[in-house]
């Protein structure tokens, strides 16, 4: 009995001693962290720099009724894959797919610096784990590296940021990470941008833009020797936005082409126009866009361009494909905790304006949509005629934690392509149903 009592006392003393020791370590650790924080604050204060970190941890669970043309293991879905029949007449692509991912988790820092030239100096540095290629999934990638100088009526920005056609205030509220893509221009680009206030509510944006991450091949853009140009006007109040934007590109698809591989300076010009709006009321938010695009593959949309090659060794020539796209997004505001919404989008591939009537000419489609499978041209190829999507959603918000549930029904009409890149024969409607559940912790 006495031995048991002594043993118990010994264990208790060891526990108390260990607890006190751990508390001392914890106190030492807190003190050390405080010293580090004070040193960092002093360093930033000395350089007149302020940092604000932000981001979120996100987990997605996704179920699709069939195989899809997508990016990063279906984290971003473009459209349903065309039917592909085996020897028994079974559609191989009718197989369903399920995935869970956390690669959309994101972090960034907003930086305020000292005034320069009488302007406020700000910066944003942001990345996520989406990766820059399918083989790089889970790898950290750059999203934004953006510097701005802000005067009272003028802002100059330089770095990588949202393309001027991808407007954060107009971004759809979908649970699906793809947002409004491929029904809206979706891109982040290296650019130099001027934003000028023209009055109390009118603004103008002028930008010179390059291409980096959102293309299957950057060479047509870099080899052109000139940046893309952008001009935009908008009207903004506290509860209403409307704008008109135009984008011009000149690219050089290849530096050598034709059956003989001769030097080529063939160019392709494209023009894109977009009208957008946003209305905020006490009870709802309504956003919409209408886009008429050429070489829309630059914006992760249907489209691209077609190259024509003759067998006589002459150079490959190019024509841009034409795309029209429309979407609308509704978000209710009647309940701050339980938020409902709805997205609907439609896009049509109109092909190139004129086809080459020479029967010996070979046509080939180029651009992101052609690489991932969606746009084709010429004998033996398949292409999409139109796509549409409807997606009701429900989100439950608990302070910094948000749960999102969305059902998405999408349709793609596939067909045999002519030389203009249009679906003309053997048309087939292919549908996909997707359920996505997302959990997001914002910080």
Coordinates of C-alpha atoms in Angstrom, one line a residue:
X1 CA 0.0 0.0 0.0
X2 CA 2.8 2.4 1.0
X3 CA 4.7 1.5 -2.1
X4 CA 1.7 2.3 -4.3
X5 CA 1.2 5.7 -2.5
X6 CA 4.8 6.6 -3.0
X7 CA 4.6 5.6 -6.7
X8 CA 1.5 7.7 -7.2
X9 CA 3.2 10.7 -5.5
X10 CA 6.3 10.3 -7.7
X11 CA 4.2 10.1 -10.9
X12 CA 2.3 13.3 -9.8
X13 CA 5.5 15.2 -9.1
X14 CA 6.9 14.1 -12.5
X15 CA 3.7 15.3 -14.2
X16 CA 3.8 18.7 -12.4
X17 CA 7.4 19.1 -13.1
X18 CA 6.9 18.2 -16.8
X19 CA 3.9 20.6 -17.0
X20 CA 5.9 23.4 -15.5
X21 CA 8.8 22.7 -17.8
X22 CA 6.5 22.7 -20.9
X23 CA 4.9 25.9 -19.7
X24 CA 8.3 27.5 -19.4
X25 CA 9.1 26.4 -23.0
X26 CA 5.8 27.7 -24.2
X27 CA 6.4 31.1 -22.4
X28 CA 9.9 31.2 -23.9
X29 CA 8.5 30.4 -27.3
X30 CA 5.8 33.2 -27.0
X31 CA 8.5 35.6 -25.9
X32 CA 10.7 34.7 -28.8
X33 CA 7.9 35.0 -31.3
X34 CA 7.1 38.4 -29.8
X35 CA 10.7 39.5 -30.3
X36 CA 10.6 38.3 -33.9
X37 CA 7.3 40.1 -34.5
X38 CA 8.7 43.3 -33.0
X39 CA 11.8 43.0 -35.2
X40 CA 9.7 42.5 -38.3
X41 CA 7.4 45.5 -37.4
X42 CA 10.5 47.6 -36.8
X43 CA 12.0 46.6 -40.2
X44 CA 8.8 47.4 -42.1
X45 CA 8.3 50.6 -40.2
X46 CA 11.8 51.7 -41.0
X47 CA 11.1 51.1 -44.7
X48 CA 7.6 52.5 -44.6
X49 CA 6.0 49.3 -45.8
X50 CA 2.8 47.7 -44.6
X51 CA 1.8 44.1 -45.2
X52 CA -1.6 42.5 -45.1
X53 CA -1.8 38.7 -45.6
X54 CA -5.0 37.1 -47.0
X55 CA -6.2 33.9 -48.6
X56 CA -8.3 30.8 -48.1
X57 CA -8.1 27.1 -47.6
X58 CA -10.5 25.3 -49.9
X59 CA -11.6 21.7 -50.4
X60 CA -13.7 20.6 -53.4
X61 CA -15.7 17.4 -53.9
X62 CA -17.0 17.0 -57.5
X63 CA -19.1 14.4 -59.2
X64 CA -19.6 14.4 -63.0
X65 CA -22.1 12.2 -64.9
X66 CA -19.6 11.6 -67.8
X67 CA -16.1 12.4 -68.9
X68 CA -15.3 16.0 -69.5
X69 CA -12.8 18.3 -71.2
X70 CA -11.3 19.9 -68.1
X71 CA -8.2 21.3 -66.5
X72 CA -6.3 20.0 -63.4
X73 CA -8.2 16.7 -62.9
X74 CA -11.7 18.4 -63.4
X75 CA -11.1 21.3 -61.0
X76 CA -12.1 23.4 -64.0
X77 CA -14.6 21.9 -66.4
X78 CA -15.0 23.3 -69.9
X79 CA -17.6 21.1 -71.6
X80 CA -18.6 17.4 -72.0
X81 CA -16.4 15.1 -74.1
X82 CA -17.7 14.0 -77.4
X83 CA -19.2 10.5 -77.8
X84 CA -16.6 7.8 -78.4
X85 CA -17.9 4.4 -79.3
X86 CA -16.1 1.1 -78.9
X87 CA -16.6 -2.0 -81.0
X88 CA -19.8 -2.9 -79.1
X89 CA -21.3 0.5 -79.7
X90 CA -20.8 1.6 -76.1
X91 CA -19.9 5.3 -75.4
X92 CA -16.6 5.1 -73.6
X93 CA -16.9 8.7 -72.4
X94 CA -20.2 8.0 -70.7
X95 CA -18.3 6.9 -67.6
X96 CA -18.8 9.1 -64.6
X97 CA -16.0 10.6 -62.6
X98 CA -15.4 11.8 -59.0
X99 CA -12.6 13.8 -57.5
X100 CA -11.7 15.7 -54.4
X101 CA -9.0 18.4 -54.5
X102 CA -7.6 21.2 -52.3
X103 CA -5.3 22.7 -55.0
X104 CA -7.5 25.9 -55.2
X105 CA -6.2 27.0 -51.7
X106 CA -4.7 30.4 -52.1
X107 CA -2.6 32.9 -50.2
X108 CA -1.4 36.4 -51.0
X109 CA -0.1 39.6 -49.5
X110 CA -1.2 43.2 -50.1
X111 CA 1.6 45.7 -49.8
X112 CA 1.5 49.4 -49.1
X113 CA 4.7 51.4 -49.7
X114 CA 5.8 55.0 -49.4
X115 CA 4.4 57.7 -51.7
X116 CA 6.2 58.0 -55.0
X117 CA 5.8 60.9 -57.4
X118 CA 2.9 62.1 -55.3
X119 CA 1.1 58.7 -55.7
X120 CA 0.1 56.0 -53.3
X121 CA 2.3 52.9 -54.0
X122 CA 0.6 49.5 -53.6
X123 CA 1.3 45.9 -54.6
X124 CA -0.3 42.5 -54.6
X125 CA 1.6 39.2 -54.7
X126 CA -0.7 36.1 -54.9
X127 CA -0.4 32.4 -55.7
X128 CA -2.2 29.1 -55.3
X129 CA -1.5 25.3 -55.7
X130 CA -3.2 24.9 -59.0
X131 CA 0.1 24.4 -60.9
X132 CA 0.9 25.8 -64.4
X133 CA 0.4 22.5 -66.2
X134 CA -1.4 19.2 -65.7
X135 CA 1.9 17.6 -64.6
X136 CA 2.4 20.4 -62.1
X137 CA -0.8 20.0 -60.1
X138 CA -0.3 20.8 -56.4
X139 CA 2.7 23.0 -57.3
X140 CA 2.6 26.6 -56.2
X141 CA 2.1 29.0 -59.1
X142 CA 2.0 32.8 -59.5
X143 CA -1.5 34.4 -59.9
X144 CA -0.9 38.1 -59.4
X145 CA 2.3 40.2 -59.2
X146 CA 0.8 43.7 -59.5
X147 CA 2.2 47.1 -58.8
X148 CA 0.0 50.3 -58.8
X149 CA 0.7 54.0 -58.5
X150 CA -2.5 55.7 -57.5
X151 CA -3.2 59.4 -57.9
X152 CA -6.5 61.2 -57.2
X153 CA -7.9 60.5 -60.7
X154 CA -5.2 58.3 -62.3
X155 CA -3.8 54.8 -61.7
X156 CA -0.9 53.2 -63.5
X157 CA -0.4 49.5 -63.0
X158 CA 2.3 47.1 -64.1
X159 CA 2.8 43.3 -63.7
X160 CA 0.6 40.3 -63.9
X161 CA -3.0 40.8 -63.1
X162 CA -6.5 40.1 -64.4
X163 CA -7.0 40.8 -68.1
X164 CA -9.1 44.0 -68.4
X165 CA -11.9 41.8 -69.9
X166 CA -11.9 39.7 -66.7
X167 CA -13.5 42.2 -64.3
X168 CA -13.5 41.2 -60.6
X169 CA -16.7 43.3 -59.8
X170 CA -18.5 41.4 -62.6
X171 CA -17.2 37.9 -61.8
X172 CA -20.0 35.3 -61.4
X173 CA -20.7 34.0 -57.9
X174 CA -20.6 30.3 -58.8
X175 CA -19.3 27.7 -56.5
X176 CA -17.5 26.0 -59.3
X177 CA -14.0 27.5 -59.5
X178 CA -14.3 28.1 -63.3
X179 CA -16.7 30.9 -62.6
X180 CA -18.2 32.0 -66.0
X181 CA -15.5 30.3 -68.1
X182 CA -15.8 29.3 -71.0
X183 CA -18.7 31.8 -71.4
X184 CA -16.7 34.8 -70.3
X185 CA -13.1 36.0 -71.0
X186 CA -10.9 34.5 -68.3
X187 CA -7.3 35.4 -68.2
X188 CA -4.4 36.9 -66.1
X189 CA -1.8 38.6 -68.2
X190 CA 1.5 40.6 -67.9
X191 CA 0.4 44.1 -68.7
X192 CA 0.9 47.8 -68.4
X193 CA -2.4 49.5 -67.6
X194 CA -3.7 53.1 -67.3
X195 CA -7.0 53.7 -65.5
X196 CA -8.3 57.3 -65.8
X197 CA -11.3 58.9 -64.1
X198 CA -13.2 61.0 -66.6
X199 CA -15.6 62.4 -64.1
X200 CA -17.5 61.4 -61.0
X201 CA -18.6 58.1 -62.5
X202 CA -17.0 57.6 -65.9
X203 CA -13.7 55.8 -66.3
X204 CA -11.3 54.8 -69.1
X205 CA -8.9 51.9 -69.2
X206 CA -6.0 51.7 -71.7
X207 CA -3.6 48.7 -71.6
X208 CA -0.8 47.0 -73.4
X209 CA -1.0 43.2 -72.8
X210 CA 1.1 40.1 -73.3
X211 CA 0.2 36.4 -72.9
X212 CA 1.7 34.0 -70.4
X213 CA -0.2 31.3 -68.6
X214 CA -3.5 31.0 -70.4
X215 CA -2.4 29.7 -73.8
X216 CA -1.2 26.4 -75.2
X217 CA 1.7 28.2 -76.9
X218 CA 3.1 31.6 -76.1
X219 CA 5.2 31.8 -79.3
X220 CA 2.5 33.3 -81.6
X221 CA 2.2 36.2 -79.1
X222 CA 5.9 36.8 -78.3
X223 CA 7.0 36.4 -82.0
X224 CA 4.5 39.0 -83.1
X225 CA 6.8 41.7 -81.7
X226 CA 3.9 43.9 -80.5
X227 CA 1.6 43.7 -77.4
X228 CA -2.1 43.4 -77.6
X229 CA -4.1 46.6 -77.1
X230 CA -7.1 47.2 -74.9
X231 CA -9.6 50.1 -74.6
X232 CA -12.5 50.2 -72.2
X233 CA -15.0 52.7 -70.9
X234 CA -17.3 52.2 -67.9
X235 CA -19.8 54.0 -65.7
X236 CA -19.8 53.2 -62.0
X237 CA -22.0 54.1 -59.1
X238 CA -22.4 52.5 -55.7
X239 CA -25.2 50.1 -57.0
X240 CA -24.7 50.1 -60.8
X241 CA -21.9 49.4 -63.3
X242 CA -22.1 49.3 -67.1
X243 CA -19.1 49.1 -69.5
X244 CA -18.0 48.6 -73.0
X245 CA -14.6 47.1 -73.8
X246 CA -12.5 46.4 -77.0
X247 CA -9.4 44.2 -77.4
X248 CA -7.1 44.0 -80.4
X249 CA -4.4 41.3 -81.1
X250 CA -1.8 40.8 -83.8
X251 CA -0.1 37.4 -83.6
X252 CA 2.5 35.6 -85.7
X253 CA 1.4 31.9 -85.5
X254 CA 4.7 30.5 -86.9
X255 CA 8.1 31.8 -88.0
X256 CA 8.3 29.0 -90.6
X257 CA 5.4 27.0 -92.3
X258 CA 4.3 25.2 -95.4
X259 CA 5.4 21.8 -96.6
X260 CA 8.9 23.2 -97.2
X261 CA 9.2 24.9 -93.8
X262 CA 10.0 28.3 -95.3
X263 CA 10.4 31.6 -93.4
X264 CA 7.0 33.0 -92.6
X265 CA 5.8 36.4 -91.4
X266 CA 2.1 35.6 -91.9
X267 CA 0.0 37.5 -89.3
X268 CA -3.4 37.1 -87.8
X269 CA -5.5 40.1 -86.5
X270 CA -8.4 39.7 -84.2
X271 CA -10.8 42.1 -82.5
X272 CA -13.0 41.3 -79.4
X273 CA -15.8 43.4 -78.0
X274 CA -17.6 43.0 -74.7
X275 CA -20.6 44.7 -73.0
X276 CA -21.1 44.1 -69.3
X277 CA -23.3 45.3 -66.4
X278 CA -23.9 44.9 -62.7
X279 CA -27.0 45.9 -60.7
X280 CA -27.0 45.8 -56.8
X281 CA -30.3 46.2 -54.9
X282 CA -31.3 45.6 -51.3
X283 CA -32.5 42.1 -52.3
X284 CA -30.3 40.9 -55.1
X285 CA -27.2 41.3 -57.3
X286 CA -27.5 40.8 -61.0
X287 CA -24.5 40.5 -63.3
X288 CA -24.3 40.0 -67.1
X289 CA -21.9 40.0 -70.1
X290 CA -22.2 39.7 -73.8
X291 CA -19.0 39.0 -75.8
X292 CA -18.3 38.9 -79.6
X293 CA -14.8 37.5 -79.8
X294 CA -12.2 36.6 -82.4
X295 CA -9.5 34.1 -81.5
X296 CA -11.4 33.6 -78.3
X297 CA -9.0 30.8 -77.2
X298 CA -6.8 33.6 -75.8
X299 CA -9.5 33.9 -73.2
X300 CA -10.2 30.2 -72.5
X301 CA -13.4 30.3 -74.5
X302 CA -14.6 28.4 -77.6
X303 CA -12.7 29.5 -80.7
X304 CA -9.2 30.0 -81.9
X305 CA -8.0 30.3 -85.5
X306 CA -7.6 28.1 -88.6
X307 CA -4.5 27.6 -90.7
X308 CA -4.7 26.7 -94.4
X309 CA -1.8 24.9 -96.1
X310 CA -1.5 24.1 -99.8
X311 CA 0.6 21.1 -101.0
X312 CA 2.7 23.3 -103.3
X313 CA 5.0 24.4 -100.6
X314 CA 3.4 27.9 -100.1
X315 CA 3.1 29.4 -96.7
X316 CA 0.3 28.5 -94.3
X317 CA -2.2 31.3 -94.1
X318 CA -4.6 32.1 -91.2
X319 CA -8.1 33.2 -90.4
X320 CA -9.6 33.9 -87.0
X321 CA -12.7 32.1 -85.7
X322 CA -15.7 34.0 -84.5
X323 CA -17.3 33.3 -81.2
X324 CA -20.4 34.8 -79.4
X325 CA -21.0 34.3 -75.7
X326 CA -23.6 35.4 -73.2
X327 CA -24.1 34.8 -69.5
X328 CA -26.1 36.1 -66.5
X329 CA -25.7 35.6 -62.8
X330 CA -28.2 36.2 -60.0
X331 CA -27.4 36.3 -56.3
X332 CA -30.1 36.8 -53.6
X333 CA -29.4 39.0 -50.6
X334 CA -32.5 38.1 -48.5
X335 CA -30.5 35.9 -46.0
X336 CA -26.9 36.8 -45.1
X337 CA -26.2 33.3 -43.8
X338 CA -28.0 31.2 -46.5
X339 CA -27.2 32.7 -49.9
X340 CA -28.8 31.3 -53.1
X341 CA -27.8 32.1 -56.7
X342 CA -28.1 31.0 -60.3
X343 CA -25.8 31.1 -63.3
X344 CA -26.7 30.6 -67.0
X345 CA -24.4 30.8 -70.0
X346 CA -24.5 30.2 -73.8
X347 CA -21.7 30.3 -76.4
X348 CA -21.7 29.7 -80.1
X349 CA -18.8 28.8 -82.5
X350 CA -19.3 30.6 -85.8
X351 CA -16.1 29.5 -87.4
X352 CA -14.0 31.6 -89.8
X353 CA -15.7 34.1 -92.2
X354 CA -14.5 32.5 -95.4
X355 CA -13.2 29.0 -96.2
X356 CA -10.6 28.2 -98.8
X357 CA -12.5 26.5 -101.7
X358 CA -9.4 24.8 -103.0
X359 CA -9.9 21.0 -102.5
X360 CA -6.2 20.4 -102.1
X361 CA -5.9 22.8 -99.1
X362 CA -5.5 21.3 -95.6
X363 CA -7.2 23.1 -92.7
X364 CA -6.0 22.9 -89.1
X365 CA -7.5 24.6 -86.0
X366 CA -5.2 26.2 -83.4
X367 CA -5.5 27.6 -79.9
X368 CA -6.3 26.4 -76.4
X369 CA -9.7 25.0 -77.4
X370 CA -8.1 22.9 -80.2
X371 CA -5.4 21.5 -77.9
X372 CA -7.8 20.4 -75.1
X373 CA -10.4 19.1 -77.7
X374 CA -13.3 21.3 -78.5
X375 CA -12.5 23.0 -81.7
X376 CA -11.4 21.4 -85.0
X377 CA -11.3 22.2 -88.7
X378 CA -11.0 20.1 -91.9
X379 CA -11.8 16.6 -93.0
X380 CA -11.9 14.0 -90.2
X381 CA -12.1 16.5 -87.3
X382 CA -14.8 17.1 -84.8
X383 CA -15.8 20.5 -83.4
X384 CA -18.3 22.1 -81.1
X385 CA -21.3 24.0 -82.5
X386 CA -22.6 25.5 -79.3
X387 CA -22.5 25.0 -75.5
X388 CA -24.7 26.1 -72.6
X389 CA -24.8 25.8 -68.9
X390 CA -27.3 26.3 -66.1
X391 CA -26.1 26.2 -62.5
X392 CA -28.2 26.9 -59.3
X393 CA -26.3 27.2 -56.1
X394 CA -26.7 27.5 -52.3
X395 CA -24.0 28.7 -49.9
X396 CA -24.0 28.7 -46.1
X397 CA -21.8 31.3 -44.5
X398 CA -20.5 31.1 -40.9
X399 CA -18.2 34.0 -40.4
X400 CA -14.9 32.9 -42.0
X401 CA -16.2 29.5 -43.0
X402 CA -18.4 28.9 -46.1
X403 CA -20.0 25.8 -47.5
X404 CA -21.1 25.8 -51.1
X405 CA -23.3 23.4 -53.0
X406 CA -24.0 23.7 -56.7
X407 CA -25.7 21.6 -59.4
X408 CA -24.5 22.3 -62.9
X409 CA -26.2 21.0 -66.1
X410 CA -24.2 21.6 -69.3
X411 CA -24.7 20.7 -73.0
X412 CA -22.3 20.6 -75.9
X413 CA -23.4 20.0 -79.5
X414 CA -20.5 18.2 -81.3
X415 CA -20.3 17.7 -85.1
X416 CA -18.1 16.9 -88.0
X417 CA -16.1 20.1 -88.9
X418 CA -15.8 21.8 -92.3
X419 CA -12.8 23.9 -93.3
X420 CA -14.3 26.9 -91.5
X421 CA -14.2 25.1 -88.2
X422 CA -18.0 24.9 -88.0
X423 CA -20.0 21.8 -86.9
X424 CA -22.1 21.0 -90.0
X425 CA -22.9 17.3 -90.1
X426 CA -23.3 14.3 -87.8
X427 CA -24.4 16.6 -84.9
X428 CA -24.7 15.1 -81.5
X429 CA -25.9 16.7 -78.2
X430 CA -23.7 15.6 -75.2
X431 CA -24.8 16.5 -71.7
X432 CA -23.0 16.5 -68.3
X433 CA -24.4 16.9 -64.9
X434 CA -22.1 18.0 -62.1
X435 CA -22.5 18.3 -58.4
X436 CA -19.9 20.2 -56.5
X437 CA -19.5 20.7 -52.7
X438 CA -16.9 23.2 -51.6
X439 CA -15.7 24.1 -48.1
X440 CA -13.8 27.3 -47.8
X441 CA -12.0 28.9 -44.7
X442 CA -11.2 32.5 -45.5
X443 CA -8.4 34.3 -43.6

